[in-house]
XYZ file of N, CA and C in Angstrom:
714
model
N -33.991 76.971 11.179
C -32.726 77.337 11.826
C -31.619 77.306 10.778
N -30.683 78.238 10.540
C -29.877 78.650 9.932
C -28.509 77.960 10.144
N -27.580 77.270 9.885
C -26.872 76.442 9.782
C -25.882 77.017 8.911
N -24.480 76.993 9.646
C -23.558 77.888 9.011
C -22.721 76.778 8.486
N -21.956 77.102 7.433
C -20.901 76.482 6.398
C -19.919 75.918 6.804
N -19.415 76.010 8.162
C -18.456 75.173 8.402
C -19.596 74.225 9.692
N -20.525 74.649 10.498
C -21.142 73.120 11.024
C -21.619 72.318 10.068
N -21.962 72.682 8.978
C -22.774 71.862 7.612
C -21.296 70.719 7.051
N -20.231 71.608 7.151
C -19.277 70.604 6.374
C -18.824 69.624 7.528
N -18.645 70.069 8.571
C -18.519 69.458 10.275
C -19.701 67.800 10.156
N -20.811 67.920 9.854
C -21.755 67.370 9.718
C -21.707 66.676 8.855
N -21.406 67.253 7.550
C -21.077 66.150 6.305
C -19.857 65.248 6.403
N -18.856 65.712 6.969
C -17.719 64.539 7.337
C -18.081 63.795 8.477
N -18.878 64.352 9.590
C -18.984 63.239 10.157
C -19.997 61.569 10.041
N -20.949 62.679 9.087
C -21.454 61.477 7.712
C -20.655 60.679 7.047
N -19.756 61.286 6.496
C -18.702 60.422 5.639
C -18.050 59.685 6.534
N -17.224 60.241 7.723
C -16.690 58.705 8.428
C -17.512 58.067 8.823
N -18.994 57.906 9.133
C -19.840 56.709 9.500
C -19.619 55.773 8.035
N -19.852 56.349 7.240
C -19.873 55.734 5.740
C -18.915 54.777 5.504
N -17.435 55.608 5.820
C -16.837 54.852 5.666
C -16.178 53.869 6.097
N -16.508 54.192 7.866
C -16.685 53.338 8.993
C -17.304 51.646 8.528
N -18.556 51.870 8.250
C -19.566 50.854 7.752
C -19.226 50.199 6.657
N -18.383 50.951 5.368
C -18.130 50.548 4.396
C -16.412 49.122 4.377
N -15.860 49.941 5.590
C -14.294 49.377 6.226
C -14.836 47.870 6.724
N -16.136 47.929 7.764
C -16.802 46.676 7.794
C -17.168 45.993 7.065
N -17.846 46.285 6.175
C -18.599 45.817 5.311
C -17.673 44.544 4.385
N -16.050 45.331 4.119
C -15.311 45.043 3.324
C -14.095 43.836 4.152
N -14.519 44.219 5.282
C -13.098 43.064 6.361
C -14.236 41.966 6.410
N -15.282 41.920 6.197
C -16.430 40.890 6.065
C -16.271 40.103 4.927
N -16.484 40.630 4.266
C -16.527 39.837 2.121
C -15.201 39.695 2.706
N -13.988 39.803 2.864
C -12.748 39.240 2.712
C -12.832 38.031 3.586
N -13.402 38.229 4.834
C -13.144 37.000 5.716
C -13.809 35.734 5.106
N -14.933 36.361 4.464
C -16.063 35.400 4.125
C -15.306 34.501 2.710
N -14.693 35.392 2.153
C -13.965 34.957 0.603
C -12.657 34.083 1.062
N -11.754 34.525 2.206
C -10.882 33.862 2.641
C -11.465 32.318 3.071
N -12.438 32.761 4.294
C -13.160 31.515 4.511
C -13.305 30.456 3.587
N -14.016 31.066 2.244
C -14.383 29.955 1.180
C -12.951 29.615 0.296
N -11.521 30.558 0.565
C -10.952 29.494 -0.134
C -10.342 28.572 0.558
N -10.427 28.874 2.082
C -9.588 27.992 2.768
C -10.414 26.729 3.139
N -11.761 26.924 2.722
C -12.508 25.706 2.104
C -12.372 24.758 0.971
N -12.336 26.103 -0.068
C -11.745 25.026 -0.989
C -10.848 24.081 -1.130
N -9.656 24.849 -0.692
C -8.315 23.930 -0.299
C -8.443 23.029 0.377
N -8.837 23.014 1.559
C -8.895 21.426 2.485
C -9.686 20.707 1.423
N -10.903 20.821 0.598
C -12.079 20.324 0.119
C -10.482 19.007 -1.334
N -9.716 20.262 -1.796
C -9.015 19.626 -2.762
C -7.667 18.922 -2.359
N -7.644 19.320 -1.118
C -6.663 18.405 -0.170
C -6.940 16.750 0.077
N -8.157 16.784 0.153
C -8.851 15.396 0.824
C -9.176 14.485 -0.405
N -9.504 15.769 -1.667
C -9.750 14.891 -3.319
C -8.304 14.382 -3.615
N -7.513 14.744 -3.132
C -5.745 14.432 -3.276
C -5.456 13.246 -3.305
N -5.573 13.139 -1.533
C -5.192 12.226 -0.582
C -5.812 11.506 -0.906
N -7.235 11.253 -0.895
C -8.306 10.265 -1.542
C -8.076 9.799 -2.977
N -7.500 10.408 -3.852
C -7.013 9.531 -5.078
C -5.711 9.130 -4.866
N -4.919 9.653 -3.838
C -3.587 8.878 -4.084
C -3.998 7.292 -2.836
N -4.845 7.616 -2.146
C -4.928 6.458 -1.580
C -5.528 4.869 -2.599
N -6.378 5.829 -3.274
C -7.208 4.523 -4.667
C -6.024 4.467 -5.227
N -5.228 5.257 -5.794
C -4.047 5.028 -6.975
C -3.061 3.957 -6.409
N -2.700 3.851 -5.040
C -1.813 3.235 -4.298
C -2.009 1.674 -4.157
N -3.304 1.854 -3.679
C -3.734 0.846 -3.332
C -4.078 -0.258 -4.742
N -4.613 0.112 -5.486
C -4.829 -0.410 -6.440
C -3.770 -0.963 -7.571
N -2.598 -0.064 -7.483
C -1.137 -0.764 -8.141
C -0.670 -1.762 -7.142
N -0.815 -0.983 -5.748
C 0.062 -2.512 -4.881
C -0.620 -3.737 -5.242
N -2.348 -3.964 -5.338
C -3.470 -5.041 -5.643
C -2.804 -5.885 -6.247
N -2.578 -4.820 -7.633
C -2.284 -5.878 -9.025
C -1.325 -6.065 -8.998
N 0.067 -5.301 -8.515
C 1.471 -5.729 -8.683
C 2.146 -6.936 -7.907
N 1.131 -7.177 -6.773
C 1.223 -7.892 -5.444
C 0.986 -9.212 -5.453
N -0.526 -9.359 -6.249
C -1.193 -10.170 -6.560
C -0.671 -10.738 -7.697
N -0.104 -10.312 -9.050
C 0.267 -10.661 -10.261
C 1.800 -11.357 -10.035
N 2.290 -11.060 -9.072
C 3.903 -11.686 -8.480
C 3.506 -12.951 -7.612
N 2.635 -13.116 -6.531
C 2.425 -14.339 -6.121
C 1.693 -15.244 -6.884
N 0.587 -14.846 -7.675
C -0.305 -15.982 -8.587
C 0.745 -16.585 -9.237
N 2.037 -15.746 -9.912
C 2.948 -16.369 -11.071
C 4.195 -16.799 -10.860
N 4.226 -16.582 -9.415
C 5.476 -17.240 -9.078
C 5.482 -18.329 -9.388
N 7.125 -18.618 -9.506
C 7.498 -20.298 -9.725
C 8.544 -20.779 -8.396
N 8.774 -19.790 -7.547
C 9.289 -19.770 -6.582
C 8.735 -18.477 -4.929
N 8.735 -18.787 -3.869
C 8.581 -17.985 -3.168
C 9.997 -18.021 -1.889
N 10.845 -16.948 -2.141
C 11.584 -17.080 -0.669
C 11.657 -15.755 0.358
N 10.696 -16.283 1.442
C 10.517 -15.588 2.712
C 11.847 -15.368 3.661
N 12.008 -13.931 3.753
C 12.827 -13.591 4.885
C 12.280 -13.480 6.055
N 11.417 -13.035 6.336
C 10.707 -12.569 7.869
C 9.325 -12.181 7.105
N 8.906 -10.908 8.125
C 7.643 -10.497 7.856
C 7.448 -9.141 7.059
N 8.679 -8.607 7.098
C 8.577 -7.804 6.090
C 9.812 -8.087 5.186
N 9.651 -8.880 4.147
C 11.168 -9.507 3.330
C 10.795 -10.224 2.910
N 9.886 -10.554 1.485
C 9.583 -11.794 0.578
C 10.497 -11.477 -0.933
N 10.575 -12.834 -1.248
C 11.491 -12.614 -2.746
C 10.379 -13.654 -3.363
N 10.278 -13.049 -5.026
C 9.200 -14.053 -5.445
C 9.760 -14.572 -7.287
N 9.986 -15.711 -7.540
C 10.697 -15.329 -9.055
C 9.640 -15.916 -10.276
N 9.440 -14.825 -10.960
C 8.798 -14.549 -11.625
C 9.027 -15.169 -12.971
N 8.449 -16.073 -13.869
C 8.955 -16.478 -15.359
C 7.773 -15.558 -16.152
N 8.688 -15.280 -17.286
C 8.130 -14.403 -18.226
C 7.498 -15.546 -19.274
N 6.199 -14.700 -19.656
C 5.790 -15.591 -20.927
C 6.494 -15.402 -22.607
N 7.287 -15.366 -22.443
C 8.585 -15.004 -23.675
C 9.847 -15.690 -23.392
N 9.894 -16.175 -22.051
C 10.964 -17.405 -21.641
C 11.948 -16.528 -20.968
N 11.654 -15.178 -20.351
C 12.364 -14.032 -19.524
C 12.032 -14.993 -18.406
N 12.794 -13.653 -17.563
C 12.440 -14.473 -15.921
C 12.842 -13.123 -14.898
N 11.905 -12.767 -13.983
C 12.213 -11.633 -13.569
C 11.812 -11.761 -11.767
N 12.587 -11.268 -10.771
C 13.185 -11.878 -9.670
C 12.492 -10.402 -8.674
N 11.074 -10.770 -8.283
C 10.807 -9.437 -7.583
C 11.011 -9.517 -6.552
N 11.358 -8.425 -5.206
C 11.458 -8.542 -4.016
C 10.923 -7.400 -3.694
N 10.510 -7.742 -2.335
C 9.441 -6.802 -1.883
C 10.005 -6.625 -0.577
N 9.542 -5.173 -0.122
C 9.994 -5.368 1.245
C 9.262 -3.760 2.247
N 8.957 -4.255 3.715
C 8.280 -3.258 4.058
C 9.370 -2.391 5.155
N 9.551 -1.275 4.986
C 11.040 -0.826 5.677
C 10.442 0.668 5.776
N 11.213 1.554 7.194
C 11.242 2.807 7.393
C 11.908 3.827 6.355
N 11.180 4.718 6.048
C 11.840 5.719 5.382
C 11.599 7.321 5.793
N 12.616 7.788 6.384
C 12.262 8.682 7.388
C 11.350 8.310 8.406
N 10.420 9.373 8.534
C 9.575 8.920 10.195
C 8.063 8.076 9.485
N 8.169 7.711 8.611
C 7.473 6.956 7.544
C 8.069 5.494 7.517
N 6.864 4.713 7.203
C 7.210 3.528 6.678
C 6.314 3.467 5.045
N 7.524 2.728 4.398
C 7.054 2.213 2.873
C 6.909 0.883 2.589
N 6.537 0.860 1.663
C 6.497 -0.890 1.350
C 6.948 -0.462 -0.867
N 8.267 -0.961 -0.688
C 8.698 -0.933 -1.809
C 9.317 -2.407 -2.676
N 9.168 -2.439 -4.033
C 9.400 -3.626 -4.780
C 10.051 -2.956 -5.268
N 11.247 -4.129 -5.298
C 12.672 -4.131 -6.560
C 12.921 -4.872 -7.737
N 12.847 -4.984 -8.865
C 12.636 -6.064 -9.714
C 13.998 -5.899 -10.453
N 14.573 -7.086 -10.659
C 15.448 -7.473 -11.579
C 15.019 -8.529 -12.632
N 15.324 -8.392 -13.879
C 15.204 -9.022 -14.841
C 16.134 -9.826 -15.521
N 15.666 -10.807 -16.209
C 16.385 -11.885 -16.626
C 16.245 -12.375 -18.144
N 17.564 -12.833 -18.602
C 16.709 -13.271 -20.165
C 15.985 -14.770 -20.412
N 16.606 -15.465 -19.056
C 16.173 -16.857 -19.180
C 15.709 -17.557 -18.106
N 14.720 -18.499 -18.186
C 14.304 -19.118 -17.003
C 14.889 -20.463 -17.361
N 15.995 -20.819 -16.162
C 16.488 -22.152 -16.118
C 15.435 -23.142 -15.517
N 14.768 -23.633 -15.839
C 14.236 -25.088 -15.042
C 14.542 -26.620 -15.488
N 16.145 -26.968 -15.444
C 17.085 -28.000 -15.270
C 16.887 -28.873 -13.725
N 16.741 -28.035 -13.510
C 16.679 -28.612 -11.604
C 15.841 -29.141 -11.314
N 14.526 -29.064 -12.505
C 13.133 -28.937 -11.694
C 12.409 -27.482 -11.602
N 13.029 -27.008 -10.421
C 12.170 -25.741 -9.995
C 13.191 -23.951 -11.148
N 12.290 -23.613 -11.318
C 12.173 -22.566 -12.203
C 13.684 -21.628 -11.284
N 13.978 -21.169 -12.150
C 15.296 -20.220 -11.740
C 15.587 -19.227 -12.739
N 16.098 -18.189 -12.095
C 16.264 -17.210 -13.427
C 17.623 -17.031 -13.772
N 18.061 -16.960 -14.990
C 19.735 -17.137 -15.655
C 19.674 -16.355 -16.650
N 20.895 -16.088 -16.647
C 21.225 -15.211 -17.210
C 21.935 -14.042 -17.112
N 21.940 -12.796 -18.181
C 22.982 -11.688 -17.094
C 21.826 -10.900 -17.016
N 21.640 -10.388 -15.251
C 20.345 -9.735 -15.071
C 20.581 -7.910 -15.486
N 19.398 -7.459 -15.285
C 19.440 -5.762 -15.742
C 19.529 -5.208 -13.974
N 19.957 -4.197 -14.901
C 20.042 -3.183 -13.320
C 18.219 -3.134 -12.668
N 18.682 -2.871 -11.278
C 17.282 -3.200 -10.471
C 16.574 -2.156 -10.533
N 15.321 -2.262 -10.285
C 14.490 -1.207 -10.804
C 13.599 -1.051 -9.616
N 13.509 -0.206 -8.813
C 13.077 0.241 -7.499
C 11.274 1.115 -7.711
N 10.558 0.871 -6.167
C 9.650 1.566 -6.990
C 8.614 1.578 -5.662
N 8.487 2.434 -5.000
C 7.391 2.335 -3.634
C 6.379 2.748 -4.223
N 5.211 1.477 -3.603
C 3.807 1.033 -4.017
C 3.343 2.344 -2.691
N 3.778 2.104 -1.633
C 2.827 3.022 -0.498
C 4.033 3.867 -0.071
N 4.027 5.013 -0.007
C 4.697 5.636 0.415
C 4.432 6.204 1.864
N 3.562 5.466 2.513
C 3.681 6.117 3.985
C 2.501 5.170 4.518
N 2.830 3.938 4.755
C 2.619 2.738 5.107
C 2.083 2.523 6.561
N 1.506 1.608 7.043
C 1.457 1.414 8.735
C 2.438 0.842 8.669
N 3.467 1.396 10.421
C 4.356 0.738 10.713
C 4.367 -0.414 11.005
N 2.715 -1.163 11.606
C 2.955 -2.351 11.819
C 2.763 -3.526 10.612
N 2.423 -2.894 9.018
C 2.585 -3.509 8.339
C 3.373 -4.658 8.157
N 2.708 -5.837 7.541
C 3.618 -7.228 7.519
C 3.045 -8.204 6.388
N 3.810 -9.067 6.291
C 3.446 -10.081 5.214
C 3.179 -11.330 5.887
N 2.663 -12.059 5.745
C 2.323 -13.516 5.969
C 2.022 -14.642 5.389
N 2.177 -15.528 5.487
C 2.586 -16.831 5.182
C 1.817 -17.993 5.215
N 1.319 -18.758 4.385
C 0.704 -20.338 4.446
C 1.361 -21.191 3.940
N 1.242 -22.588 3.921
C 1.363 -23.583 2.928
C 0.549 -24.252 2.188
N 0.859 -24.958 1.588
C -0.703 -25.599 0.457
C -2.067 -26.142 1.040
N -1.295 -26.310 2.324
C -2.280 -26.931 3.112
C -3.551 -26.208 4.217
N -3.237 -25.095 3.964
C -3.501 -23.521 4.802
C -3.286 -23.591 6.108
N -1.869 -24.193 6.605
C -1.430 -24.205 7.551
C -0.270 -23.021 7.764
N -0.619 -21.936 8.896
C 0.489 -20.533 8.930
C 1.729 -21.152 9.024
N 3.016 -20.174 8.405
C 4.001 -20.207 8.355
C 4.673 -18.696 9.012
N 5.925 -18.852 9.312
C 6.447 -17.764 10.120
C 8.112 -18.139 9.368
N 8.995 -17.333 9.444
C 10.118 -17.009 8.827
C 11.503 -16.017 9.786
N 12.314 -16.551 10.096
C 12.852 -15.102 10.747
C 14.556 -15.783 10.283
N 14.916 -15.130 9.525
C 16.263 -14.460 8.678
C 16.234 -15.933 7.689
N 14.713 -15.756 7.138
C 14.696 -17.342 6.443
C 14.722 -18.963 6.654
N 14.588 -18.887 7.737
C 14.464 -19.678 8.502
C 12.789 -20.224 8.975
N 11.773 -21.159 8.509
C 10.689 -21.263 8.431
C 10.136 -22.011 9.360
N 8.996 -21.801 10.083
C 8.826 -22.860 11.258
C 6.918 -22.904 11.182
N 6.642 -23.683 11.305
C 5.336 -23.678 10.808
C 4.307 -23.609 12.428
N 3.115 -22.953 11.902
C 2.194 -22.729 13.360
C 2.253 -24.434 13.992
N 2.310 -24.059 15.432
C 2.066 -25.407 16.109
C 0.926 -25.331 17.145
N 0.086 -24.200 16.749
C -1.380 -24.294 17.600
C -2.531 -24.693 16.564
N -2.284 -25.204 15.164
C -3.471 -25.167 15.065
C -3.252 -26.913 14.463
N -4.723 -27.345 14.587
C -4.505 -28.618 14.532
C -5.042 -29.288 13.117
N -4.465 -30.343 12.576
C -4.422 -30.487 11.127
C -5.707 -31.291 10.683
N -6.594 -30.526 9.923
C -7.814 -30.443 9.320
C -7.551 -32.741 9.039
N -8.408 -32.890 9.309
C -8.848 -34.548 9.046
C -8.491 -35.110 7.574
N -8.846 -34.052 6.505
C -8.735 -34.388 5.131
C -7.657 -33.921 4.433
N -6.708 -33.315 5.276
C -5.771 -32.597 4.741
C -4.199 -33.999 4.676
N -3.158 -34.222 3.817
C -2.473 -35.309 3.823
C -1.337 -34.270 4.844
N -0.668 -35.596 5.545
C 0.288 -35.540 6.474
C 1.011 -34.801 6.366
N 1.726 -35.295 4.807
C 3.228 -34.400 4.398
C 2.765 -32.823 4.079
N 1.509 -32.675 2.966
C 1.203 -31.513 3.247
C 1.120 -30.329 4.085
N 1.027 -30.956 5.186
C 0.337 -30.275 6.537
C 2.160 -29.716 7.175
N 2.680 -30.461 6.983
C 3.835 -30.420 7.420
C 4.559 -29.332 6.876
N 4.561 -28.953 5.442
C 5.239 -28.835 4.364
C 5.697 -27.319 5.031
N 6.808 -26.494 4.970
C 7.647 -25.527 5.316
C 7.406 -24.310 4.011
N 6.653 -24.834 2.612
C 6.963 -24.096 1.948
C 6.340 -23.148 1.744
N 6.206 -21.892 1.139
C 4.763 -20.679 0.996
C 4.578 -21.000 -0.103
N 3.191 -21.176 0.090
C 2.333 -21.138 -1.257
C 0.828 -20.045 -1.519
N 1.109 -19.278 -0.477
C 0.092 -17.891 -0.286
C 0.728 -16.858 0.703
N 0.496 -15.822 0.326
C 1.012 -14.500 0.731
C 0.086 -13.524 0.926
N 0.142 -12.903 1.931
C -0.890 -11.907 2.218
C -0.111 -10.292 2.639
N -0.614 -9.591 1.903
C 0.222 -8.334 2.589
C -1.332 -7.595 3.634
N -0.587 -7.067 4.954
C -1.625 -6.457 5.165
C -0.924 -5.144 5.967
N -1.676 -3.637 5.498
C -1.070 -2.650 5.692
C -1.805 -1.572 6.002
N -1.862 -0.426 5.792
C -2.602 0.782 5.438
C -2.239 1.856 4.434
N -2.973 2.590 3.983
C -2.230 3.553 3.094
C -2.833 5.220 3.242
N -1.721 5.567 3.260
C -1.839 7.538 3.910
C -1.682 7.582 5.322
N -1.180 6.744 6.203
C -1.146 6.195 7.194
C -1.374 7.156 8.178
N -0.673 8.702 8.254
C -0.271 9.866 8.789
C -1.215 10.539 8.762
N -1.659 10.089 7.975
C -3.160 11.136 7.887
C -4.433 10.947 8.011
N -5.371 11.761 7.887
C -6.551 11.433 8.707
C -7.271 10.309 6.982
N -7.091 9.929 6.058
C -7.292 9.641 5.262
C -6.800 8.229 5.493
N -6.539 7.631 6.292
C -5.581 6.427 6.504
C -6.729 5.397 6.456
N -6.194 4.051 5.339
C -7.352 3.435 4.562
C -6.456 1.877 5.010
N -7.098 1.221 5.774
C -6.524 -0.503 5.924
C -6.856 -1.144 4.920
N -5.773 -1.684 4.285
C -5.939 -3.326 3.173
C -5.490 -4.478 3.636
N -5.744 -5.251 3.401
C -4.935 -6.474 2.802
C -5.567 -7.228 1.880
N -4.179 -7.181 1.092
C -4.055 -8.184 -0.623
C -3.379 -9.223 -0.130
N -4.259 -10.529 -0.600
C -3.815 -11.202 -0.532
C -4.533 -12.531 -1.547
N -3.094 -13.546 -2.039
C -2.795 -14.364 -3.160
C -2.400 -15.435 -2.771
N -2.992 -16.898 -3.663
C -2.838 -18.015 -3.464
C -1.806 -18.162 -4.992
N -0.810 -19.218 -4.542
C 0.132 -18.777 -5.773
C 0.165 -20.155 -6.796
N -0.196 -19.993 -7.996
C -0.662 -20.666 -8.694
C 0.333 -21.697 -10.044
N 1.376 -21.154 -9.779
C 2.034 -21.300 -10.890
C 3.876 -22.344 -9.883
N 3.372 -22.786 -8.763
C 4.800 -23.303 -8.383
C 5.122 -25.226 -8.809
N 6.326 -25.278 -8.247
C 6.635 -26.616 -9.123
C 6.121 -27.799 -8.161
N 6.193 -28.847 -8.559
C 5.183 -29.708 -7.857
C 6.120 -29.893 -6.332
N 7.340 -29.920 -6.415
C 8.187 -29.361 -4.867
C 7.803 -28.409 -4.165
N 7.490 -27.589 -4.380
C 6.954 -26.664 -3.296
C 5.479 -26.828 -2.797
N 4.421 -27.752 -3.674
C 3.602 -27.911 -3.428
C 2.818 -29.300 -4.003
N 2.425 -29.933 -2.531
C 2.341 -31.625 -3.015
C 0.827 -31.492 -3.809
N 0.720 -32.051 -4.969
C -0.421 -32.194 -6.125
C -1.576 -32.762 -5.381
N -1.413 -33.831 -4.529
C -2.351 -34.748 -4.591
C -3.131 -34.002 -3.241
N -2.512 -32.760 -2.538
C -3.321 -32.590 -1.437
C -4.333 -31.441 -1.979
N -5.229 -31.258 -0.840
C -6.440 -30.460 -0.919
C -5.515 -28.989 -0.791
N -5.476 -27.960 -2.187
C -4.533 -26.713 -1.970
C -5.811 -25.923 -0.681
N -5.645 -24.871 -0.524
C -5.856 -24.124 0.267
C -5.827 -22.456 -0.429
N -6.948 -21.776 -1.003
C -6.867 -20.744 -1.454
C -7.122 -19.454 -0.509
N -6.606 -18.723 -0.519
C -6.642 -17.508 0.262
C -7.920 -16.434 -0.090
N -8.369 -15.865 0.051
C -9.467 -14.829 -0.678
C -8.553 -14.461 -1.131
N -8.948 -13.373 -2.522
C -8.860 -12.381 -2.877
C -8.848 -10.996 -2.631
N -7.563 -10.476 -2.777
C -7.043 -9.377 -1.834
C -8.086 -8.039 -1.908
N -8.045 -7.546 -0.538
C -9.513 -6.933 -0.376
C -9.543 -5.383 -0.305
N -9.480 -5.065 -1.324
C -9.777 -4.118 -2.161
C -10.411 -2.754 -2.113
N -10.576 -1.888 -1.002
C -12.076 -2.011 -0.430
C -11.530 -0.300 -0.589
């Protein structure tokens, strides 16, 4: 059968739009599929993000947290989020950290302020810092904190302590260990600190700690020698 020149070209285009019909598919496919994989990738390097800023976070608050209560020569508690801790330098500096867990925007942080000193007075007895201090030096460890984050409190004796506008009142439910001395048990002062918080809080990456430090370096006033101290674990890291 004989087939004339314009049904033949009729025929060949309607070849070509199947072609290119199939080919239009073919191609909204590889794109979805390529889109797909980068919008894989991205979440994939979203979560490697979040997941190192949560190790990075966590691991400066550890040591910065921990390295301020072991060396304190003083601890003064405001509440539960409000510790001041003063720090003597091994060069005969003296440097005055405060810590504190506070809203920032619809976020909560937990940020340290440090001021520095050229001298540690201990005339009195207990360690003090003198001198003319440097401008304060600000610096958030977690930047998006649990709100119910808080700090807490013992004495030498590992009896809880509580604080509200500095003001210290010691637990009266728990009852005082047999071997532990009187005055100890009694004692108002902190001699361990525990922070306990979360970090990435907002997000599905949200990682619970608590660091926490038995403080090693205070004057025999804040903590009676002859009693059994009371060490805290080691802040938990995890």
């Amino acid at each position: 059968m004989k087939v004339s020149p314009a049904e033949a070209l009729k025929g060949e285009r309607g070849n070509f739009m199947m072609q290119a019909l199939a080919g239009s598919i073919v191609s909204l496919l590889s794109i979805g599929a390529i889109a797909g994989g980068i919008a894989g990738i991205s979440q994939f390097q979203v979560k490697q993000q979040l997941r190192a800023e949560v190790t990075n976070q966590a691991s400066l608050t550890d040591s910065t947290f921990r390295g301020d209560v072991l060396w304190a020569a003083g601890i003064k508690a405001a509440d539960e989020h409000h510790v001041e801790f003063t720090v003597p330098g091994p060069s005969g500096g003296c440097e005055i950290s405060s810590w504190a867990i506070e809203p920032e925007g619809d976020r909560t942080r937990v940020r340290v302020t440090t001021v520095s000193y050229p001298e540690t007075d201990t005339s009195t007895g207990q360690a003090k810092c003198a001198g003319e201090p440097s401008h304060a030096s600000a610096a958030d460890l977690i930047d998006d904190a649990a709100p119910e984050s808080s700090f807490t409190y013992s004495n030498a004796a590992g009896r809880a302590l509580s604080f509200n506008d500095g003001t210290p009142e010691a637990d009266a439910d728990t009852e005082k260990p047999a071997n532990v001395d009187a005055g100890a048990w009694k004692s108002v002062s902190p001699a361990a600190v525990a922070l306990d918080t979360a970090v990435k809080s907002s997000s599905k990456m949200k990682t619970p700690f608590r660091f926490a430090q038995t403080a090693d370096n205070l004057h025999s006033s804040e903590a009676t020698p002859d009693a059994p101290v009371h060490f805290v674990p080691d802040g938990d890291l995890r």
